[in-house]
Short mmCIF file of N, CA, C and O and ligand atoms in Angstrom, two decimals:
data_model
loop_
_atom_site.label_atom_id
_atom_site.label_comp_id
_atom_site.label_asym_id
_atom_site.label_seq_id
_atom_site.Cartn_x
_atom_site.Cartn_y
_atom_site.Cartn_z
N UNK A 26 26.04 50.28 105.48
CA UNK A 26 27.08 50.35 106.52
C UNK A 26 26.95 51.67 107.28
O UNK A 26 26.88 52.72 106.69
N UNK A 27 26.87 51.57 108.59
CA UNK A 27 26.75 52.77 109.39
C UNK A 27 27.90 52.83 110.39
O UNK A 27 28.59 51.86 110.64
N UNK A 28 28.03 53.99 110.97
CA UNK A 28 29.15 54.19 111.89
C UNK A 28 28.68 54.95 113.13
O UNK A 28 27.84 55.84 113.04
N UNK A 29 29.21 54.57 114.27
CA UNK A 29 28.87 55.23 115.52
C UNK A 29 29.87 56.36 115.75
O UNK A 29 31.07 56.14 115.76
N UNK A 30 29.34 57.55 115.91
CA UNK A 30 30.23 58.68 116.15
C UNK A 30 29.78 59.43 117.40
O UNK A 30 28.67 59.23 117.89
N UNK A 31 30.63 60.27 117.91
CA UNK A 31 30.31 61.01 119.12
C UNK A 31 30.16 62.49 118.80
O UNK A 31 30.97 63.08 118.10
N UNK A 32 29.07 63.07 119.31
CA UNK A 32 28.81 64.48 119.06
C UNK A 32 29.66 65.35 119.97
O UNK A 32 30.35 64.86 120.86
N UNK A 33 29.58 66.62 119.77
CA UNK A 33 30.39 67.57 120.54
C UNK A 33 30.04 67.56 122.01
O UNK A 33 30.85 67.91 122.85
N UNK A 34 28.81 67.18 122.36
CA UNK A 34 28.44 67.13 123.77
C UNK A 34 28.48 65.71 124.31
O UNK A 34 27.99 65.43 125.39
N UNK A 35 29.06 64.79 123.55
CA UNK A 35 29.33 63.47 124.07
C UNK A 35 28.28 62.43 123.80
O UNK A 35 28.39 61.30 124.27
N UNK A 36 27.23 62.77 123.04
CA UNK A 36 26.22 61.78 122.69
C UNK A 36 26.74 60.88 121.58
O UNK A 36 27.48 61.33 120.71
N UNK A 37 26.33 59.64 121.60
CA UNK A 37 26.67 58.74 120.51
C UNK A 37 25.52 58.69 119.53
O UNK A 37 24.38 58.46 119.92
N UNK A 38 25.82 58.90 118.28
CA UNK A 38 24.80 58.80 117.25
C UNK A 38 25.31 57.90 116.13
O UNK A 38 26.52 57.75 115.93
N UNK A 39 24.36 57.30 115.41
CA UNK A 39 24.72 56.43 114.32
C UNK A 39 24.47 57.16 113.01
O UNK A 39 23.39 57.70 112.78
N UNK A 40 25.45 57.18 112.16
CA UNK A 40 25.29 57.86 110.88
C UNK A 40 25.41 56.85 109.76
O UNK A 40 26.26 55.95 109.77
N UNK A 41 24.53 56.97 108.78
CA UNK A 41 24.48 56.01 107.68
C UNK A 41 25.65 56.21 106.73
O UNK A 41 26.24 55.26 106.24
N UNK A 42 25.96 57.49 106.48
CA UNK A 42 27.06 57.78 105.58
C UNK A 42 28.07 58.68 106.27
O UNK A 42 27.94 59.90 106.20
N UNK A 43 29.02 58.08 106.93
CA UNK A 43 30.02 58.87 107.63
C UNK A 43 30.78 59.78 106.66
O UNK A 43 31.25 59.34 105.63
N UNK A 44 30.83 61.03 107.02
CA UNK A 44 31.61 61.97 106.23
C UNK A 44 32.09 63.05 107.18
O UNK A 44 31.77 63.04 108.37
N UNK A 45 32.83 63.96 106.66
CA UNK A 45 33.42 64.98 107.51
C UNK A 45 32.36 65.81 108.24
O UNK A 45 32.54 66.23 109.36
N UNK A 46 31.22 66.02 107.57
CA UNK A 46 30.23 66.95 108.11
C UNK A 46 28.88 66.34 108.42
O UNK A 46 28.06 66.96 109.08
N UNK A 47 28.64 65.12 107.96
CA UNK A 47 27.30 64.52 108.09
C UNK A 47 26.82 64.53 109.53
O UNK A 47 25.66 64.82 109.80
N UNK A 48 27.68 64.20 110.47
CA UNK A 48 27.27 64.08 111.86
C UNK A 48 26.87 65.41 112.46
O UNK A 48 26.13 65.46 113.43
N UNK A 49 27.32 66.49 111.90
CA UNK A 49 27.03 67.80 112.49
C UNK A 49 25.54 68.08 112.53
O UNK A 49 25.04 68.70 113.46
N UNK A 50 24.83 67.60 111.53
CA UNK A 50 23.42 67.94 111.42
C UNK A 50 22.53 67.00 112.22
O UNK A 50 21.33 67.15 112.26
N UNK A 51 23.13 66.02 112.88
CA UNK A 51 22.37 65.08 113.70
C UNK A 51 22.35 65.52 115.16
O UNK A 51 21.71 64.91 115.99
N UNK A 52 23.04 66.56 115.47
CA UNK A 52 23.27 66.89 116.87
C UNK A 52 22.22 67.83 117.43
O UNK A 52 21.36 68.32 116.71
N UNK A 53 22.27 68.09 118.69
CA UNK A 53 21.33 68.99 119.34
C UNK A 53 21.69 70.44 119.04
O UNK A 53 22.72 70.73 118.44
N UNK A 54 20.88 71.35 119.49
CA UNK A 54 21.05 72.77 119.14
C UNK A 54 22.40 73.33 119.58
O UNK A 54 23.05 74.05 118.83
N UNK A 55 22.81 73.00 120.79
CA UNK A 55 24.07 73.55 121.28
C UNK A 55 25.26 72.95 120.54
O UNK A 55 26.24 73.63 120.25
N UNK A 56 25.17 71.66 120.22
CA UNK A 56 26.20 71.04 119.39
C UNK A 56 26.25 71.71 118.03
O UNK A 56 27.32 71.98 117.49
N UNK A 57 25.07 71.92 117.48
CA UNK A 57 24.97 72.53 116.16
C UNK A 57 25.69 73.87 116.13
O UNK A 57 26.45 74.17 115.21
N UNK A 58 25.47 74.64 117.17
CA UNK A 58 26.11 75.95 117.26
C UNK A 58 27.62 75.81 117.35
O UNK A 58 28.38 76.47 116.64
N UNK A 59 28.07 74.91 118.21
CA UNK A 59 29.50 74.65 118.37
C UNK A 59 30.10 74.15 117.07
O UNK A 59 31.20 74.54 116.68
N UNK A 60 29.36 73.29 116.39
CA UNK A 60 29.84 72.71 115.16
C UNK A 60 30.05 73.78 114.09
O UNK A 60 31.04 73.78 113.36
N UNK A 61 29.11 74.69 114.03
CA UNK A 61 29.23 75.76 113.04
C UNK A 61 30.43 76.64 113.34
O UNK A 61 31.15 77.05 112.42
N UNK A 62 30.67 76.90 114.61
CA UNK A 62 31.85 77.67 114.98
C UNK A 62 33.12 76.94 114.59
O UNK A 62 34.08 77.52 114.09
N UNK A 63 33.09 75.62 114.83
CA UNK A 63 34.24 74.79 114.52
C UNK A 63 34.53 74.81 113.03
O UNK A 63 35.68 74.99 112.60
N UNK A 64 33.49 74.62 112.24
CA UNK A 64 33.64 74.61 110.79
C UNK A 64 34.14 75.98 110.31
O UNK A 64 35.01 76.07 109.47
N UNK A 65 33.57 77.02 110.88
CA UNK A 65 33.94 78.37 110.48
C UNK A 65 35.41 78.64 110.76
O UNK A 65 36.11 79.30 109.98
N UNK A 66 35.89 78.13 111.88
CA UNK A 66 37.28 78.39 112.26
C UNK A 66 38.27 77.55 111.47
O UNK A 66 39.44 77.87 111.40
N UNK A 67 37.75 76.47 110.87
CA UNK A 67 38.64 75.59 110.12
C UNK A 67 38.75 75.98 108.65
O UNK A 67 39.64 75.55 107.95
N UNK A 68 37.84 76.78 108.17
CA UNK A 68 37.85 77.11 106.75
C UNK A 68 38.52 78.44 106.48
O UNK A 68 38.90 79.14 107.38
ZN1 ZN B 209 24.71 68.14 121.80
#
């Protein structure tokens, strides 16, 4: 079972195991940077 999710820059990607963080590592470099900032600010 997979799920379609949207990255921080609006791309749609399919993830095999949806989880809180799985999609972060599928994104492009700028998304990745934003994602890390997001995670850092939430913890
Ligand atoms: Zn991106």
